[in-house]
C-alpha positions as MATLAB code, in Angstrom:
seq = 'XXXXXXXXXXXXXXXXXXXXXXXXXXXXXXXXXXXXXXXXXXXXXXXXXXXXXXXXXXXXXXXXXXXXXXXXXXXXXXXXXXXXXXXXXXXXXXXXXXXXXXXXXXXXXXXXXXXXXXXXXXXXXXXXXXXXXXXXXXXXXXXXXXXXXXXXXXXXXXXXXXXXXXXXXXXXXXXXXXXXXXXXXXXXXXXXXXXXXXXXXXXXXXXXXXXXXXXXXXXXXXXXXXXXXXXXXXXXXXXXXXXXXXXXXXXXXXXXXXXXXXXXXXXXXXXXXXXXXXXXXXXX';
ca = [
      21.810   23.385    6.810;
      21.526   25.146   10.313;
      17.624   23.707   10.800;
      19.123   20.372    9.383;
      21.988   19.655   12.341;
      19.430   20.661   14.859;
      17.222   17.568   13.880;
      19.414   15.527   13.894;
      21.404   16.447   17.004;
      17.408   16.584   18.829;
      17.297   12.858   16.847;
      19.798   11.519   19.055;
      19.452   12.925   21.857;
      15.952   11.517   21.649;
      17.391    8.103   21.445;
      19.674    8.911   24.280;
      21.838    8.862   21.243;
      25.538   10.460   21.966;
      26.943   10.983   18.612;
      29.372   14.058   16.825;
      27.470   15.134   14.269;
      28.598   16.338   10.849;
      26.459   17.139    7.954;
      27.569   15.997    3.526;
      25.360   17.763    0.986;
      25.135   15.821   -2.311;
      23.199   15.913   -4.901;
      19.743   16.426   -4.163;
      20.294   15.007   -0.958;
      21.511   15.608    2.166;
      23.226   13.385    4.608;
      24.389   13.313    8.088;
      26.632   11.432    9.528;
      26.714   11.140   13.393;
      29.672    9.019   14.297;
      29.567    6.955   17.822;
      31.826    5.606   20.038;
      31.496    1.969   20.539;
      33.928   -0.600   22.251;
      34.730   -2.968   19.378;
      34.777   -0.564   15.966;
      33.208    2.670   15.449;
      29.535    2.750   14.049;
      28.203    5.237   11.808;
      24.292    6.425   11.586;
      23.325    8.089    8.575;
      20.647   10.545    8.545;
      19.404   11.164    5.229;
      17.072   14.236    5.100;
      15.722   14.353    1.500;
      14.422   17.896    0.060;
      12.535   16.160   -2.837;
      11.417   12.534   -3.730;
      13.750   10.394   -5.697;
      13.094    7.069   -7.325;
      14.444    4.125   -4.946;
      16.834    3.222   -7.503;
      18.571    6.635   -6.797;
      18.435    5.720   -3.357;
      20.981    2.735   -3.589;
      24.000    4.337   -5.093;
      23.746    5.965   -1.905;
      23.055    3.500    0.428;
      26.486    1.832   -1.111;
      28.343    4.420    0.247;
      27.539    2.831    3.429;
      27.227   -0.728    2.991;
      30.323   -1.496    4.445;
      29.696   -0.514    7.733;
      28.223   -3.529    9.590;
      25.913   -0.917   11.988;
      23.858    1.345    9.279;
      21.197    3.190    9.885;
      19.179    5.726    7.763;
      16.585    8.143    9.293;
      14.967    9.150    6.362;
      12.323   12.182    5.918;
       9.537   12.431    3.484;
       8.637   15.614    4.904;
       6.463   15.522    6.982;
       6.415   12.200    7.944;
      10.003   10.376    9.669;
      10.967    6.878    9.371;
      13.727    4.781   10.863;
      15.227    1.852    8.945;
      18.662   -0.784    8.761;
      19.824   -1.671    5.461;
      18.202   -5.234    4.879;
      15.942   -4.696    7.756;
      12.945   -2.222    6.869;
      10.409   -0.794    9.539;
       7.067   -2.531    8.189;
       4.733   -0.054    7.434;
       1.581   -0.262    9.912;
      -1.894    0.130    8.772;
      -1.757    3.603   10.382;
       0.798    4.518    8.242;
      -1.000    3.116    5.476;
      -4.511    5.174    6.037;
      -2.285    8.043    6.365;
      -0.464    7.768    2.658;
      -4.093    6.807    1.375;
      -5.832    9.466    2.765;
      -2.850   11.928    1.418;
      -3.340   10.496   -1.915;
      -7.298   10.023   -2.223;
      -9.720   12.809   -1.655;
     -12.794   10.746   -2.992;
     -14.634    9.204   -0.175;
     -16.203    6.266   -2.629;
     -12.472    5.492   -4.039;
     -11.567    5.132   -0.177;
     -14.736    2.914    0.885;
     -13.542    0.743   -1.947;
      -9.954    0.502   -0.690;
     -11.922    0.125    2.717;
     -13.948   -2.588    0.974;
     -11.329   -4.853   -1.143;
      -9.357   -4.879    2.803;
     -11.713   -6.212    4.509;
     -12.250   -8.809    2.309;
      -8.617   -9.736    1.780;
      -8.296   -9.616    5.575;
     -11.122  -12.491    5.837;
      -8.949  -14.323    2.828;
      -5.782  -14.047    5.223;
      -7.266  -14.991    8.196;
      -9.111  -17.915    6.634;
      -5.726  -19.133    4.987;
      -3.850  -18.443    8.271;
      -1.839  -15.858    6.523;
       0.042  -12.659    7.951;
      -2.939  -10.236    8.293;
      -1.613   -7.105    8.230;
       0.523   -7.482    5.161;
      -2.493   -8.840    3.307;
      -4.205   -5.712    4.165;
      -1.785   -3.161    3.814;
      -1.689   -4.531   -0.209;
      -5.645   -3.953   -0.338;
      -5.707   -1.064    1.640;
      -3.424    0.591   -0.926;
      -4.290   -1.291   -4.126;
      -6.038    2.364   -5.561;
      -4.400    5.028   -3.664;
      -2.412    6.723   -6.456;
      -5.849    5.809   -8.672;
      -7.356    9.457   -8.494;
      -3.950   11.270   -9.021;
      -2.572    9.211  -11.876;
      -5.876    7.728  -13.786;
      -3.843    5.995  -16.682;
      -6.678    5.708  -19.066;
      -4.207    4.675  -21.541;
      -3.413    1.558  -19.282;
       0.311    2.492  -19.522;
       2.683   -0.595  -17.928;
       5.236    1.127  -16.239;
       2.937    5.211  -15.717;
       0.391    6.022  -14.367;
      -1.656    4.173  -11.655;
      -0.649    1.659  -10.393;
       2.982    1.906  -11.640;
       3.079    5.431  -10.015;
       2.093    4.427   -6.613;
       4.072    1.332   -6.655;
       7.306    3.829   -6.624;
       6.163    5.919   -3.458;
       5.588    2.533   -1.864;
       8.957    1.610   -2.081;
      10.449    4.862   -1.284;
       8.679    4.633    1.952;
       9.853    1.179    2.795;
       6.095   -1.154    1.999;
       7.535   -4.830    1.112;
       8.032   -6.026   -2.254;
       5.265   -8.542   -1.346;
       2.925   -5.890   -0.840;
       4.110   -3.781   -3.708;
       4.101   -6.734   -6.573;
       0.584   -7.302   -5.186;
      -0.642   -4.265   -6.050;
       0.855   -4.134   -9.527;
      -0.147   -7.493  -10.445;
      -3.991   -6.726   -9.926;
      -3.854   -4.456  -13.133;
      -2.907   -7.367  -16.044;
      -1.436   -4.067  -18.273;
       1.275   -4.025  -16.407;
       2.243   -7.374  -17.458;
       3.143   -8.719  -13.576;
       1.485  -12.391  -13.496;
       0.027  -13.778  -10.591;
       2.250  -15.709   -8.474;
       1.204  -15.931   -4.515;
      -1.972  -16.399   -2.922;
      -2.036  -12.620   -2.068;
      -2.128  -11.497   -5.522;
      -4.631  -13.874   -6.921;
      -6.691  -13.175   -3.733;
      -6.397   -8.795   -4.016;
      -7.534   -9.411   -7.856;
     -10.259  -11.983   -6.918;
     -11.484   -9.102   -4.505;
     -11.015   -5.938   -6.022;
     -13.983   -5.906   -8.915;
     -15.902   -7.935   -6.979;
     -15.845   -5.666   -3.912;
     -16.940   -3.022   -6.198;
     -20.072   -5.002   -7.378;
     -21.068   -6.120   -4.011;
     -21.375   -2.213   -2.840;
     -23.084   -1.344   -6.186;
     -25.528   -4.437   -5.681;
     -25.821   -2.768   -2.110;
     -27.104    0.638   -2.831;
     -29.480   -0.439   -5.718;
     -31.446   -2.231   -2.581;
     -34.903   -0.634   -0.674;
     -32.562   -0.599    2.408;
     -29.353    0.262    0.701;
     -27.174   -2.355    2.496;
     -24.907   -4.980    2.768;
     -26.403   -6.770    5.575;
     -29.677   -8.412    3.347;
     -28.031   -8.459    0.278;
     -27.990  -12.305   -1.108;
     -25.941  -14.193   -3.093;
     -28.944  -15.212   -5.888;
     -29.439  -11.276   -5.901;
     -25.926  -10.546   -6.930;
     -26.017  -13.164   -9.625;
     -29.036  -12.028  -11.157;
     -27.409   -8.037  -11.318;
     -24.164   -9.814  -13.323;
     -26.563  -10.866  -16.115;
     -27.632   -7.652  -16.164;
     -24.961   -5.921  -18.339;
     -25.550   -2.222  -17.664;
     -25.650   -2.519  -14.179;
     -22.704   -1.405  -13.174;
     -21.476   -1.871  -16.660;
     -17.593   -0.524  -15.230;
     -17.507   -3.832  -13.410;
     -15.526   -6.039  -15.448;
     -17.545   -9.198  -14.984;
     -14.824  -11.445  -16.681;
     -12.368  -10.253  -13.765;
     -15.370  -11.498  -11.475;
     -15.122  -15.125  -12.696;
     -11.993  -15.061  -13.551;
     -11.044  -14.150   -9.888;
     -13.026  -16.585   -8.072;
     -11.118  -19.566  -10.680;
      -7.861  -17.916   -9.764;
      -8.693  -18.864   -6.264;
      -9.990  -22.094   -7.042;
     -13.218  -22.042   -5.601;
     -16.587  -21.570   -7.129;
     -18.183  -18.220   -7.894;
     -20.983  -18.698   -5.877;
     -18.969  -19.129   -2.733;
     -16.208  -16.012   -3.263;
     -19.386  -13.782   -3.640;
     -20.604  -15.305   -0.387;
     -17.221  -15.337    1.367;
     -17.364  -11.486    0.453;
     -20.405  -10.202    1.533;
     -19.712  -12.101    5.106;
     -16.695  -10.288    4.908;
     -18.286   -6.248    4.245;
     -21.001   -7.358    6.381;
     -18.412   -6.875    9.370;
     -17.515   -3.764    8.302;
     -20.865   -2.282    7.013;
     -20.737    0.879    9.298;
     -17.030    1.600    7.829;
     -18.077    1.025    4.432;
     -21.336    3.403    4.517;
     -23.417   -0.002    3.760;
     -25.317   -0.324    6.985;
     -28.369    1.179    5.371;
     -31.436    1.468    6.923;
     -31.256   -1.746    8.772;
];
């Protein structure tokens, strides 16, 4: 408790914050409540320090506690990381934050190139459809991130990837856009398609995958010659990349209403840019 009041006293002061602060253990949480002095009413900020992670819905009894006070504030630790947010009014999450959680996550370096991958072609998507960016890409970035920790071979709804993920994303704040995203590119766990972000993460997730396989099977191992006809002729080819579901291919690119030949096109443009990222620069 000692360690705890330091914080948050050093919190404040930080924020040229001047506040009395008192500290409420409950269960497997801790809060502290730093009272200020303000002209019109007193406002509260609560600091919740957690010692483990809790599922969001947890979260709300005890956000209740404080709903009533028009000036709310929870500074909220998932050790090691801090951040700050206002009931109703969450911090977005940056793209720095989300490297971080997907590098925490995902030791394989070909799971993150693929993350790496399905990005940059949702990015091109966004910016083509004049679309907020970031958001678009923070849902690809972290489409797989809980993949290599929680597998779910079984293809469980509601365990497992991406079900398992989808909970740390909202304990750290992502948007529900972002977050329904990511669990409606896996059709077990019955989410259907709704917005133009999910139809465009699933359009781009197996195909990403088959554009970097197509990639590597070439003399100069890259993106940057690899063709369109090329890539066709490798999906007839059923055990080429046989994990590559080629029905979520096709079924993507009609999802997005345009024809295949064009989303394979629009893709490759799109890891082109980021060939050195990706590892698909080759020899060229």
């Amino acid at each position: 408790m000692p360690e705890i009041l330091s914080w948050a006293k050093s919190a404040c002061e930080k924020r040229n914050i001047k506040a009395n602060v008192k500290a409420a253990l409950l269960p497997r949480k801790c809060f502290l409540i730093c009272r200020l002095p303000c002209l019109s009413a007193p406002r509260e900020i609560a600091i919740l320090i957690r010692d483990s992670l809790v599922p969001l819905e947890d979260e709300s009894c005890y956000q209740r506690l404080f709903e009533w006070k028009a000036h709310t504030y929870f500074i909220t630790s998932y050790l090691p990381r801090y951040t700050i947010r206002s009931i109703g009014e969450n911090r977005m999450p940056t793209r720095e934050d989300g490297w971080k959680l997907l590098c925490e996550y995902t030791a394989s370096e070909s799971l993150r190139k693929h993350m790496l991958a399905v990005e940059a072609c949702v990015r091109a998507y966004a910016r083509k459809a004049g679309a907020d960016e970031e958001t678009w890409g923070l849902a690809a970035l972290l489409h797989d991130f809980d993949y290599e920790r929680w597998p779910n071979p079984e293809h469980s709804p509601d365990s497992g990837h991406p079900s398992e993920g989808a909970k740390i994303l909202r304990e750290q704040g992502y948007p529900e856009e972002v977050i329904r995203a990511i669990l409606s590119h896996a059709d077990y766990c019955h989410f259907p398609r709704l917005t133009p972000l999910e139809h465009t993460l699933f359009a781009c997730d197996e195909l990403a995958g088959f554009l970097t396989a197509c990639a590597y099977v070439r003399p100069s191992k890259s993106i940057l010659d690899l063709e369109v006809d090329s890539v066709k002729r490798r999906m007839k080819d059923k055990l080429f990349a046989k994990g590559v579901s080629r029905e979520d291919v096709r079924k993507g690119a009609e999802e997005l209403g345009v024809p295949l030949e064009e989303h394979i096109g629009f893709c490759i443009a799109a890891m082109r840019e980021q060939a050195d990222a990706l590892g698909l620069r080759g020899t060229l």
